[in-house]
Short mmCIF file of C-alpha atoms and ligand atoms in Angstrom, two decimals:
data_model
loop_
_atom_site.label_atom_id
_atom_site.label_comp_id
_atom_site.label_asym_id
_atom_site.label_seq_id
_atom_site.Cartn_x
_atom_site.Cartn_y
_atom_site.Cartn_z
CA UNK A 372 18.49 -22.68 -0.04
CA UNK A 373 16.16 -21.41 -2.32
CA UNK A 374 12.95 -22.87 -3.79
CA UNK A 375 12.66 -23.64 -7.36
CA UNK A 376 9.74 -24.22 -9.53
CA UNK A 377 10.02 -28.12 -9.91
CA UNK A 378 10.11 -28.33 -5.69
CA UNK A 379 7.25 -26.06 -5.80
CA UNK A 380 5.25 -28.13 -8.19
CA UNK A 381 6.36 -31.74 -6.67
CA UNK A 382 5.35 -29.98 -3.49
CA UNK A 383 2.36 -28.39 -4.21
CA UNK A 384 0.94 -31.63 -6.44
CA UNK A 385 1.81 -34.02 -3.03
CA UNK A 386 -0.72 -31.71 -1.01
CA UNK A 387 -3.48 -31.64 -3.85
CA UNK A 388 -3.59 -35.25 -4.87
CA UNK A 389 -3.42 -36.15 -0.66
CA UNK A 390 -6.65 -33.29 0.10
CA UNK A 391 -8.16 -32.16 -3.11
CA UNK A 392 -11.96 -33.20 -3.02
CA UNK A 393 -14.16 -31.63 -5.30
CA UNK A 394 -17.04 -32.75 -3.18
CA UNK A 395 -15.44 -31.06 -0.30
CA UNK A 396 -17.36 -28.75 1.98
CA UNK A 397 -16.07 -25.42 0.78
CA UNK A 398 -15.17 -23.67 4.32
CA UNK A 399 -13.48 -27.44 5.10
CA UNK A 400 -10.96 -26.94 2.37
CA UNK A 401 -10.08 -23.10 2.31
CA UNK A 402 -9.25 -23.68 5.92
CA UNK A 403 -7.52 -26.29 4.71
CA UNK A 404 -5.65 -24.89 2.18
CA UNK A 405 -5.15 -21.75 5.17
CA UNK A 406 -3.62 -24.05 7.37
CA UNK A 407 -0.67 -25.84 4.65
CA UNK A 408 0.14 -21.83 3.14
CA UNK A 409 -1.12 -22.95 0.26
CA UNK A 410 -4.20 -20.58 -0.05
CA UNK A 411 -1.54 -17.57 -0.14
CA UNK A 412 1.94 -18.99 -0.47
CA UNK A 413 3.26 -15.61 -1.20
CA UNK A 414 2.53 -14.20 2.61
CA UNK A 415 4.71 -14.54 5.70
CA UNK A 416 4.19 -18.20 7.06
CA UNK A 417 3.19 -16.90 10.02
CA UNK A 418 0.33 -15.66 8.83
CA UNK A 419 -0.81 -18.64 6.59
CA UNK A 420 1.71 -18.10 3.67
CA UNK A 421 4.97 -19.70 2.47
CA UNK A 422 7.08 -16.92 2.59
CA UNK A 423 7.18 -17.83 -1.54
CA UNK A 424 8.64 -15.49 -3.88
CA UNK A 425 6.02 -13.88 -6.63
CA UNK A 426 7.70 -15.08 -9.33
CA UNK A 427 6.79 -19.01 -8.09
CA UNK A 428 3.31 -17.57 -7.96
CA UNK A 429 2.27 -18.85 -11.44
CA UNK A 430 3.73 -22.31 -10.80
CA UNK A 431 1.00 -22.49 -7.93
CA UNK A 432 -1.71 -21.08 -10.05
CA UNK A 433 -0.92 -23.31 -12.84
CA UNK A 434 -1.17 -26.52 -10.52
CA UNK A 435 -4.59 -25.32 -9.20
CA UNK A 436 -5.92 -24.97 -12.42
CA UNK A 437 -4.91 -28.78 -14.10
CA UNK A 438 -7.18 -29.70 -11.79
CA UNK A 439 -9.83 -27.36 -10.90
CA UNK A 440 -8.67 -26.85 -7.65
CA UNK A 441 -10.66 -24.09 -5.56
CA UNK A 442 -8.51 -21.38 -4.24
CA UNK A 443 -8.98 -19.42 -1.00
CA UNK A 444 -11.59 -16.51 -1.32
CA UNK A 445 -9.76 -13.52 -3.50
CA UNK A 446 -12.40 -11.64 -4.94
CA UNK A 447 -13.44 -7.76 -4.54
CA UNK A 448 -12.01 -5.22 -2.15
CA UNK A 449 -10.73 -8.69 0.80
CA UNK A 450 -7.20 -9.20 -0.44
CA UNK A 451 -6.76 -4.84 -0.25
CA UNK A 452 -7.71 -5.18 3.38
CA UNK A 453 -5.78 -8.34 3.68
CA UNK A 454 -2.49 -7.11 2.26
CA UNK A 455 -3.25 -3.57 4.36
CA UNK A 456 -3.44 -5.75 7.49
CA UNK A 457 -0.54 -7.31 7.03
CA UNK A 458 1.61 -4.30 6.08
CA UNK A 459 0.06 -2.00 8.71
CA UNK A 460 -1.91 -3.96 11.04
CA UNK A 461 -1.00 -5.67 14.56
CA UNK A 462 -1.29 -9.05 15.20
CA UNK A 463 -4.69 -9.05 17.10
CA UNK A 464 -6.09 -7.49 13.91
CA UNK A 465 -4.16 -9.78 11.88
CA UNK A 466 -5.48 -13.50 13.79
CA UNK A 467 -9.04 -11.32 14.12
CA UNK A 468 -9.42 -10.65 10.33
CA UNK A 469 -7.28 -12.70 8.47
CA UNK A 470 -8.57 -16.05 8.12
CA UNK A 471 -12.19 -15.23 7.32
CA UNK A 472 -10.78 -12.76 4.79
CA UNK A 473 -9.08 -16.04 3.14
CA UNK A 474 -12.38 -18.66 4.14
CA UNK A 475 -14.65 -16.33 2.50
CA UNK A 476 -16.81 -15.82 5.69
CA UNK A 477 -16.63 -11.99 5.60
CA UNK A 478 -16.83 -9.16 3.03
CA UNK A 479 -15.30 -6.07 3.08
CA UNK A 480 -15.42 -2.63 0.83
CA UNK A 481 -13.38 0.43 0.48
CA UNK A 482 -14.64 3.47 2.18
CA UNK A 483 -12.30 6.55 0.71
CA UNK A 484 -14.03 8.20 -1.81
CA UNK A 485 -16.13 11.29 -0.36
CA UNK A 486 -18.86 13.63 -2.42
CA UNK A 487 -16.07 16.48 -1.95
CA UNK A 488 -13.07 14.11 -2.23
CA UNK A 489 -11.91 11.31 -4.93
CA UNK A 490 -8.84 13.21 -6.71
CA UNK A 491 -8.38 15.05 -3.82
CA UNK A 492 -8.32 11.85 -1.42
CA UNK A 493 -6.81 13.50 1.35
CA UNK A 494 -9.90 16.41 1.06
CA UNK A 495 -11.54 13.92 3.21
CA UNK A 496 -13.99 15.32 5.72
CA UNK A 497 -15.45 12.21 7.12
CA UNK A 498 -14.99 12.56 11.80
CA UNK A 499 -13.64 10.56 13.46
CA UNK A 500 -13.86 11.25 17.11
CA UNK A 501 -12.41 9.82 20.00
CA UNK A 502 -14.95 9.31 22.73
CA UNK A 503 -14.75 7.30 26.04
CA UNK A 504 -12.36 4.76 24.51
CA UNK A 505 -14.13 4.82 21.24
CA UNK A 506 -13.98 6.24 17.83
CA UNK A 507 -17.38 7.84 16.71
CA UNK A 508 -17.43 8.65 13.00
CA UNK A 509 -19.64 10.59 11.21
CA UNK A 510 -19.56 12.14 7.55
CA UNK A 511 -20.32 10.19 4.65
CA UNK A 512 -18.97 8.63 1.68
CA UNK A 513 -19.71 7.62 -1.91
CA UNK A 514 -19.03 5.00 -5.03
CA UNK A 515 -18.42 2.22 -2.06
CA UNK A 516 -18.15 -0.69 -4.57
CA UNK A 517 -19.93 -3.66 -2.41
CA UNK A 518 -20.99 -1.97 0.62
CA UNK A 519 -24.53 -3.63 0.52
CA UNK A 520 -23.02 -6.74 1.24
CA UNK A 521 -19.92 -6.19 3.47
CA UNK A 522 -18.92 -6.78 6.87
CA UNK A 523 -16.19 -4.52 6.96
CA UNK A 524 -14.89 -1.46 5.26
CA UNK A 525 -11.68 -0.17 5.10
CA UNK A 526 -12.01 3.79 6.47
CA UNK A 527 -10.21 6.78 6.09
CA UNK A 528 -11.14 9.31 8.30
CA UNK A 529 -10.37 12.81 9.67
CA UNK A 530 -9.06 13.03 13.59
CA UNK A 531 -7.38 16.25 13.76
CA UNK A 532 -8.47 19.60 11.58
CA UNK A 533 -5.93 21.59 12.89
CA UNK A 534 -2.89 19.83 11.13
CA UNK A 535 -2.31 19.76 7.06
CA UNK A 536 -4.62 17.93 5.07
CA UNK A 537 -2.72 14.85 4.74
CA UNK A 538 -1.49 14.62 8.12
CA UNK A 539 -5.10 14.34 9.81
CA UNK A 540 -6.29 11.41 8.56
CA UNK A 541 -6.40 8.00 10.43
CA UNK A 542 -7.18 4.81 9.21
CA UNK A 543 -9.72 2.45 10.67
CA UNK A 544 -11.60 -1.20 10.21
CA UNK A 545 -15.19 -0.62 10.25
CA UNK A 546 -18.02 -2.88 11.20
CA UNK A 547 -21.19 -2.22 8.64
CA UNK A 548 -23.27 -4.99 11.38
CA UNK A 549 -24.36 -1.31 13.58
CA UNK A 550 -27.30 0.78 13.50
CA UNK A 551 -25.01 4.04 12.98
CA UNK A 552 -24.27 2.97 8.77
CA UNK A 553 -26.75 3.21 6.94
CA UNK A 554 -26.16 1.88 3.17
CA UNK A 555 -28.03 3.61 0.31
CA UNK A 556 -27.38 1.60 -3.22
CA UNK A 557 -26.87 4.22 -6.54
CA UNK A 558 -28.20 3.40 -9.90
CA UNK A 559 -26.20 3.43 -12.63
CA UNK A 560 -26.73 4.37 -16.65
CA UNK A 561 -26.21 0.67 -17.63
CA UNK A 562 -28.73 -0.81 -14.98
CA UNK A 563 -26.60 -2.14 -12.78
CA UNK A 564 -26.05 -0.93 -8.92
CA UNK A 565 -22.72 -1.81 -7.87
CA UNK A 566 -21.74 1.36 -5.84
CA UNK A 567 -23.49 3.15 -2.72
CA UNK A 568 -23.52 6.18 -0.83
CA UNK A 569 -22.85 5.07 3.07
CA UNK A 570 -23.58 7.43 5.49
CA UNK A 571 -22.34 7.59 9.07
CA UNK A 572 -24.01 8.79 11.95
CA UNK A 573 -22.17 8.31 15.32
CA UNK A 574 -20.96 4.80 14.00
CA UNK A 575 -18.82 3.10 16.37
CA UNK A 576 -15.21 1.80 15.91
CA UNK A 577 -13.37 0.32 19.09
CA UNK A 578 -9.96 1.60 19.54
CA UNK A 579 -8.60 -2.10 18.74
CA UNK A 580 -9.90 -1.70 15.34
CA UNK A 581 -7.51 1.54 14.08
CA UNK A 582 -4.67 0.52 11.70
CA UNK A 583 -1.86 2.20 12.93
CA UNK A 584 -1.77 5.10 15.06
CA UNK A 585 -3.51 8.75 14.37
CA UNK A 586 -1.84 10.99 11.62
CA UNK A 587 -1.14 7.33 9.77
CA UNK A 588 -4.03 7.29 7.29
CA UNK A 589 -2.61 8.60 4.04
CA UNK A 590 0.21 6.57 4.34
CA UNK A 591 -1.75 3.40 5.07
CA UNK A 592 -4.61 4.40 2.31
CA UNK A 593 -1.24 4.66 -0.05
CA UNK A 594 -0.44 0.94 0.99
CA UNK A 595 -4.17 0.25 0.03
CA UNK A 596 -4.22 2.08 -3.28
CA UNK A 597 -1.16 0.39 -4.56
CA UNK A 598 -2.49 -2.91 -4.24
CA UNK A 599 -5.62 -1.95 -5.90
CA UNK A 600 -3.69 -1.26 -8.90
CA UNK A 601 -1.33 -4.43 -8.78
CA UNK A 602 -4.65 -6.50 -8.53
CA UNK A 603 -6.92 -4.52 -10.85
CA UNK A 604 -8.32 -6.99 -13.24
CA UNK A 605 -7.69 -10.00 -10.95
CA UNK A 606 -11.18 -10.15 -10.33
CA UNK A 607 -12.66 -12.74 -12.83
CA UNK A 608 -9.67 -15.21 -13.08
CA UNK A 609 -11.14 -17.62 -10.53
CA UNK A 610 -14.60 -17.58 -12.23
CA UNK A 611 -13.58 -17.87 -15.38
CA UNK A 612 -11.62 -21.46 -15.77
CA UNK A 613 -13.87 -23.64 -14.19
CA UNK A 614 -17.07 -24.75 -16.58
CA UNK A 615 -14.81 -28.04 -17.21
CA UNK A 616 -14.69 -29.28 -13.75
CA UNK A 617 -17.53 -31.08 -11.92
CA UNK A 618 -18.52 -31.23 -7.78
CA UNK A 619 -19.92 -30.26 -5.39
CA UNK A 620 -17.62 -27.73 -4.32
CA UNK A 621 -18.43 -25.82 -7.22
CA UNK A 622 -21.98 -25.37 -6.62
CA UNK A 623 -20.58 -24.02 -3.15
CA UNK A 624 -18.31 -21.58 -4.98
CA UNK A 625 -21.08 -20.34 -7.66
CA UNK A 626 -23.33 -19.62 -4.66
CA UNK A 627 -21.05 -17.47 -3.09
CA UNK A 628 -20.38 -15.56 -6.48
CA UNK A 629 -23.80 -14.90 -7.19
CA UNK A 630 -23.66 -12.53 -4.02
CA UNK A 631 -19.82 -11.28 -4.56
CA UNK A 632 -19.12 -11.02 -8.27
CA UNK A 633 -22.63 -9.68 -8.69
CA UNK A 634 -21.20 -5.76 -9.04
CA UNK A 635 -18.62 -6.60 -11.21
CA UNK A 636 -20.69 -8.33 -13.81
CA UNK A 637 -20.26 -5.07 -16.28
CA UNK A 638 -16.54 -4.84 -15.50
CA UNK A 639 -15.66 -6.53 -19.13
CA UNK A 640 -17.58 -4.16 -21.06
CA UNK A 641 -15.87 -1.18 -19.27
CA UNK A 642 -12.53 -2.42 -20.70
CA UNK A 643 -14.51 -2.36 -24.21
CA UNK A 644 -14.10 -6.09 -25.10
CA UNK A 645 -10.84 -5.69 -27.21
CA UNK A 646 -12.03 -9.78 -28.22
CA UNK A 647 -15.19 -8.88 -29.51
CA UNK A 648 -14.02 -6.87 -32.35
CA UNK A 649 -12.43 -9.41 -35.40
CA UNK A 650 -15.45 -11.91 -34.84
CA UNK A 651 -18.42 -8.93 -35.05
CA UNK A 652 -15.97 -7.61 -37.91
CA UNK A 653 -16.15 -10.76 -39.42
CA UNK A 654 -19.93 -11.30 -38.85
CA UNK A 655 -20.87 -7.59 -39.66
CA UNK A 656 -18.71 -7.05 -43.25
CA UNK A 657 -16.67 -4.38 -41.76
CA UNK A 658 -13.93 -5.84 -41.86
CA UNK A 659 -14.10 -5.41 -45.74
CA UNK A 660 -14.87 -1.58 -44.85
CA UNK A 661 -11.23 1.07 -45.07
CA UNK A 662 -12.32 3.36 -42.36
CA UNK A 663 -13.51 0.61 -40.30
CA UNK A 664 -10.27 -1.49 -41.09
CA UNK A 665 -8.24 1.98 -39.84
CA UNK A 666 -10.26 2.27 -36.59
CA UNK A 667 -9.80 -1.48 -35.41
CA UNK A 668 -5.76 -1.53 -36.61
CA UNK A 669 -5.65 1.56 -34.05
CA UNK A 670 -7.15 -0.17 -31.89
CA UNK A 671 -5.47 -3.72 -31.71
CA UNK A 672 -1.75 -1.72 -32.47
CA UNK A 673 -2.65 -0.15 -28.74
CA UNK A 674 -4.31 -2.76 -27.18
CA UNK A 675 -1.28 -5.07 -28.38
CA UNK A 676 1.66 -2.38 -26.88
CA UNK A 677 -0.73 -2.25 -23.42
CA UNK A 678 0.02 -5.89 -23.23
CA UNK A 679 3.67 -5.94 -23.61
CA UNK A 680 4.35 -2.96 -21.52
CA UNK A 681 2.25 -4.62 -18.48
CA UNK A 682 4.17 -7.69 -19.23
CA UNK A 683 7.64 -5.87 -19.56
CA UNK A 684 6.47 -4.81 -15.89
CA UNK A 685 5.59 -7.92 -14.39
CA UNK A 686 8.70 -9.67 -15.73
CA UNK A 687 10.73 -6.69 -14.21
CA UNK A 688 8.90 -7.02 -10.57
CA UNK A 689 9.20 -11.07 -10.72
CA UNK A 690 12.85 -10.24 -11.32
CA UNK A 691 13.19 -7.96 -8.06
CA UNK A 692 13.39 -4.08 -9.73
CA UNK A 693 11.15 -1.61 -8.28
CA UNK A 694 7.67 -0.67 -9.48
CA UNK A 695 8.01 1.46 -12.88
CA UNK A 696 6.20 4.27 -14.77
CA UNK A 697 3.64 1.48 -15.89
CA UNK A 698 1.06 1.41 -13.28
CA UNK A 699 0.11 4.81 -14.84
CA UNK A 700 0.69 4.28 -18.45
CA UNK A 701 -0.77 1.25 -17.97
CA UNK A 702 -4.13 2.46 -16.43
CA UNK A 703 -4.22 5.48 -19.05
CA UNK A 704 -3.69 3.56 -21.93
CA UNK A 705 -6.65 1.12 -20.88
CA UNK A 706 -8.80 4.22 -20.57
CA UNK A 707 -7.56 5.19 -24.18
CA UNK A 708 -8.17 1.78 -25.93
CA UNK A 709 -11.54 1.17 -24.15
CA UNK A 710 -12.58 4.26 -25.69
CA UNK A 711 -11.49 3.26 -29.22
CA UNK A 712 -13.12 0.13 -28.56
CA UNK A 713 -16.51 1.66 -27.95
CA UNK A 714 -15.92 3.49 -30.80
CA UNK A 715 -15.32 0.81 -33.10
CA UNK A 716 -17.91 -1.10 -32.24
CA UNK A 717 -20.27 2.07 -32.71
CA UNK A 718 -18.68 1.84 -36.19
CA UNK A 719 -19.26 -1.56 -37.11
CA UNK A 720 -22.93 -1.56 -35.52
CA UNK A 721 -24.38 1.72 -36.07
CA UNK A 722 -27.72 2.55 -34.55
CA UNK A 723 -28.26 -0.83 -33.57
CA UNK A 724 -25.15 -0.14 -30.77
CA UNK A 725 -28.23 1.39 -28.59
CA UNK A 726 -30.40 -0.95 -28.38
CA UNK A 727 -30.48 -3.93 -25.68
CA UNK A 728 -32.13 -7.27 -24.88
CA UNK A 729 -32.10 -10.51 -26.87
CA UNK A 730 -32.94 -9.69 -30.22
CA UNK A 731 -30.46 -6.86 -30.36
CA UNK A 732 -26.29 -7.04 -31.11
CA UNK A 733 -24.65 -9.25 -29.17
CA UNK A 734 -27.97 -9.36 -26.61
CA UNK A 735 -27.19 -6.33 -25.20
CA UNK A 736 -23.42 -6.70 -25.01
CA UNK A 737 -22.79 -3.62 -27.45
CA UNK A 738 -25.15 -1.13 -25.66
CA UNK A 739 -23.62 -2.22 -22.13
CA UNK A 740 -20.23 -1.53 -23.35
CA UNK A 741 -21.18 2.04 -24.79
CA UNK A 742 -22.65 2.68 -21.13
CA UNK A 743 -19.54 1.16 -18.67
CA UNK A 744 -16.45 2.61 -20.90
CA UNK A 745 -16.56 5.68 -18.76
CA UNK A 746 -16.39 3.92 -15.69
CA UNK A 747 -12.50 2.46 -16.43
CA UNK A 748 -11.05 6.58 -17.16
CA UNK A 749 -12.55 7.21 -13.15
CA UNK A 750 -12.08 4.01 -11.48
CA UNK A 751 -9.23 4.17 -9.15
CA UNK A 752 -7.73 8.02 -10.58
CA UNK A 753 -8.93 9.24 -13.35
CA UNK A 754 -7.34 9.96 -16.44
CA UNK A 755 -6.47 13.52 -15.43
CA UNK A 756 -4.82 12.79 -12.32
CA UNK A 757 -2.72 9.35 -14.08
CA UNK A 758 -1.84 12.36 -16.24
CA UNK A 759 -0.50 14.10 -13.26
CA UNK A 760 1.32 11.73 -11.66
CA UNK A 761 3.21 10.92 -15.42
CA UNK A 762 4.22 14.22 -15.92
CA UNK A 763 5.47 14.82 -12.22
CA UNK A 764 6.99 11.86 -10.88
CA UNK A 765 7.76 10.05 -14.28
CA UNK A 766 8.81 12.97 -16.69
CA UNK A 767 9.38 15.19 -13.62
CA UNK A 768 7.55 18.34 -14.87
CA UNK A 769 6.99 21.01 -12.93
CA UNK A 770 4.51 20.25 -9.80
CA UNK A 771 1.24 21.80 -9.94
CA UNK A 772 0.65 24.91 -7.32
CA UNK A 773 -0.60 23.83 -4.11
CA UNK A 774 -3.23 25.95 -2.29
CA UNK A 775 -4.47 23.61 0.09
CA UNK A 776 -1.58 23.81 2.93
CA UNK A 777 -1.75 24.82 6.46
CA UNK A 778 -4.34 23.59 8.95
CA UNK A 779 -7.20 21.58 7.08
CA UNK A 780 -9.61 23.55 8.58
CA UNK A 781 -8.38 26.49 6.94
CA UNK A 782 -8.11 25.08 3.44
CA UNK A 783 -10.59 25.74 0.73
CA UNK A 784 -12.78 22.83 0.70
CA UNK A 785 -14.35 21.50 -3.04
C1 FAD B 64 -16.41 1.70 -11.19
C2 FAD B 64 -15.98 2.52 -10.00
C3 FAD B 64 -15.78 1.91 -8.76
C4 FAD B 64 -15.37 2.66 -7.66
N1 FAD B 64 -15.24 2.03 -6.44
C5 FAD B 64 -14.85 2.75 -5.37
C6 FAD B 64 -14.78 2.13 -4.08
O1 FAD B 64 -15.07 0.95 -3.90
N2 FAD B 64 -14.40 2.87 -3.01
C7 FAD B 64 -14.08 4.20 -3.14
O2 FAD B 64 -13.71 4.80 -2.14
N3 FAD B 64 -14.17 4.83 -4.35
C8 FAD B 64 -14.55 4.13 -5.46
N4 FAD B 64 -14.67 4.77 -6.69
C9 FAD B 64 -14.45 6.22 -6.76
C10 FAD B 64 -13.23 6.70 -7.53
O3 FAD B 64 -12.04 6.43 -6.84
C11 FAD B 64 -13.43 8.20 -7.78
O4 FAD B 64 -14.57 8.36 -8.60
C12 FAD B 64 -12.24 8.83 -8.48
O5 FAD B 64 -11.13 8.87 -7.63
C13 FAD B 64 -12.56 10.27 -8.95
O6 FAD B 64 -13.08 11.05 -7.94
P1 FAD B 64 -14.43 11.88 -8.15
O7 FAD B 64 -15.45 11.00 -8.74
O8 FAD B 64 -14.73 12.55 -6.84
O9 FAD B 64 -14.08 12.98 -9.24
P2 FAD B 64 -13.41 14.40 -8.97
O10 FAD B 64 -12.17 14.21 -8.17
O11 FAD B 64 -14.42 15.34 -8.45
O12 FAD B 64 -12.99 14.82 -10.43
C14 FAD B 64 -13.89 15.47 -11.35
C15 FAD B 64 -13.11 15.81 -12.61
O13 FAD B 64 -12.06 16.74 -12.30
C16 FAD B 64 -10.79 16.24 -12.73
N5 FAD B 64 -9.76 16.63 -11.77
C17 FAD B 64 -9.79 16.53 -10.41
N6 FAD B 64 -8.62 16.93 -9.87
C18 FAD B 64 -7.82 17.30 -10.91
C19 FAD B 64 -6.46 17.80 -10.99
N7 FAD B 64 -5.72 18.01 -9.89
N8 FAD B 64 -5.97 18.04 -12.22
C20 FAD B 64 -6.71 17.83 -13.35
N9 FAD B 64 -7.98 17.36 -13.32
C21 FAD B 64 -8.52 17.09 -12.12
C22 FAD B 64 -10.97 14.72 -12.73
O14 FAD B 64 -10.05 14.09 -13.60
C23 FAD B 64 -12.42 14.58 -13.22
O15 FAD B 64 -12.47 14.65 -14.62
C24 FAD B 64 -15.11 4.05 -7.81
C25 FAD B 64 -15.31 4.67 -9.05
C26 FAD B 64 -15.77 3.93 -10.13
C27 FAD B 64 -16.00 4.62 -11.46
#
């Protein structure tokens, strides 16, 4: 028979008013929450779900948030290597990795991007050799959001150079805890450092830790990819309701953030802060100014037809049809209205837009946003390549010319 939203509620409130403690020891209750498939109801229940469809999902999100209730771990680049594990993975990887993805008790990052390969993902020229039993990798690779702090990073590499480009690559968990990674943090142009370079140099993976077998890797970076886009955005939800709730717990939870959320800190200001605009047009008098007025209509007619079409999508999905076109409008069209965003608030604050610390607009808000907007038209395909992938798979256009076929090693490389 199958579950509606009142079971799932009547359920779901049973469990929390029997367990919730918000004086809890934080590891306690996640494994808790592990243990009764409540911490990801959606997965398989053997691996600590409820087999729940997505469209209960809210119902279980809404009861954890009338009280305060602290979810399993979610944040950054874990549920990407959780939801690739469970796609791709075997079941010693799954019971190895799993549960401390969910507890919170290990980080992981993304390792795909390379100096010579970000569009071209499958340019990738990062080894991986097989050794005595072992992979040794060697190569490097770049933009690895979190890779200061991780355990483990989710690796495309090259095995074979004789085959095509996308047919070489394997896919493997790697353990940053080994002298053979070495983790270099980058700078960026608004001050913060939430990306690295990681080089390898005969890093070890054993042969227990490759996701599915060689000549697998695009495949399973595909998997990996299309989660990252479902879950884009995902990141602050957790963070952001609590303030109202008070317990120990909490102070558990913050502590962990400090460490985890720490790179993402600048991740509002990328997407231009749509909500700062009517209050700073309000407080600045340019809301009284035409060309002003003009620029921040634009802006909230797009950002308002962004937010239908991504819910047009999710109502579609929770209803069973395939993924759409909107992944790709969607993630152009937040590239386009962060832009306008930027600009309007350049409009409405003029020089002062530069300028950062207390005293100036919005202490420092304004200048950070100017300095993250290009971030969100790179992050996870540019705008180009969304571009691409519109005029080729959704409007069916003519494909662009390929050179790179034949054996990698013969293909023109950057
Ligand atoms: C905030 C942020 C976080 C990131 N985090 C991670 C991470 O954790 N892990 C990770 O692996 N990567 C990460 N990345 C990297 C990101 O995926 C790449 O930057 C992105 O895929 C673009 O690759 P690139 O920088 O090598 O640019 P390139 O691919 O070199 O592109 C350079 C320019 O050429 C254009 N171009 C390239 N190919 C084409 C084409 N076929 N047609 C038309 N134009 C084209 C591009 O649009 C771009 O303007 C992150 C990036 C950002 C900005």
């Amino acid at each position: 028979m199958e579950l509606n939203e009142a079971q799932v509620r009547n359920e779901l409130r049973s469990f929390l008013e029997s367990n919730w403690d918000p004086n809890a020891d934080l590891l306690a209750w996640r494994n808790k929450l592990i243990d009764a498939g409540w911490g990801m109801p959606s997965w398989p229940d053997r691996w600590y779900g409820r087999n729940m469809p997505q469209h209960l999902q809210s119902v279980v999100a809404e009861e954890f948030a009338r009280i305060g209730a602290v979810s399993v771990a979610r944040t950054g680049i874990r549920l990407l290597a959780a939801e690739t594990l469970l796609a791709h993975g075997n079941d010693a990887q799954r019971e190895r990795y799993l549960r401390k993805i969910l507890t919170g008790e290990e980080t992981w990052c993304q390792l795909f991007s390379e100096p010579g390969s970000g569009s071209d993902l499958a340019g990738s020229t990062t080894k991986a050799e097989l050794v005595n039993d072992e992979w040794l990798i060697n190569g490097q690779k770049v933009w690895t959001t979190s890779a200061h702090h991780a355990d483990f990073g989710l690796l495309l590499a090259r095995h074979d150079w004789d085959l095509p480009k996308h047919q070489g690559l394997s896919y493997f968990i790697l353990n940053f805890r080994q002298k053979g990674v070495e983790v270099h943090p980058l700078k960026q142009m608004n001050g913060h450092a939430s990306f690295n370079q990681v080089f390898f140099n005969d890093a070890k993976v054993p042969r227990s830790d490759q996701i599915g077998k060689n000549g697998d890797g695009w495949q399973i970076a595909m998997t990996t990819l299309m989660h990252e886009r479902r879950n884009a955005g995902n990141i602050f939800v957790e963070a952001r309701r609590r303030g109202d709730f008070q317990g120990s717990i909490y102070e558990q939870e913050a502590e962990e953030n400090k460490i985890l959320l720490e790179p993402y800190t600048w991740y509002p200001q990328r997407a231009g802060r749509v909500d700062l605009v009517l209050p700073r047009a309000r407080a600045t008098g340019a809301i009284s100014d035409p060309v002003a007025r003009q620029e921040i209509a634009k802006l909230l007619i797009m950002s308002r037809c962004a937010e239908w079409t991504a819910l047009r999508a999710r109502a579609g999905q929770q209803q069973g049809q395939p993924q759409g076109p909107e992944g790709s409008l969607g993630k152009l069209a937040g590239s386009n209205i962060a832009r306008q965003a930027s600009k309007v608030h350049t409009l409405m604050t003029g020089v002062d837009a530069m300028t950062s610390g207390d005293d100036s607009p919005e202490a420092g808000v304004i200048a950070e946003i100017l300095l993250s907007v290009p971030a969100i038209s790179i992050a996870g395909g540019t705008d180009e390549i969304q571009r691409n992938i519109i005029s080729e798979r959704v409007l069916g256009m003519q494909k662009e010319p390929r050179t790179d076929t034949g054996p990698f090693k013969d293909v023109r490389k950057n």
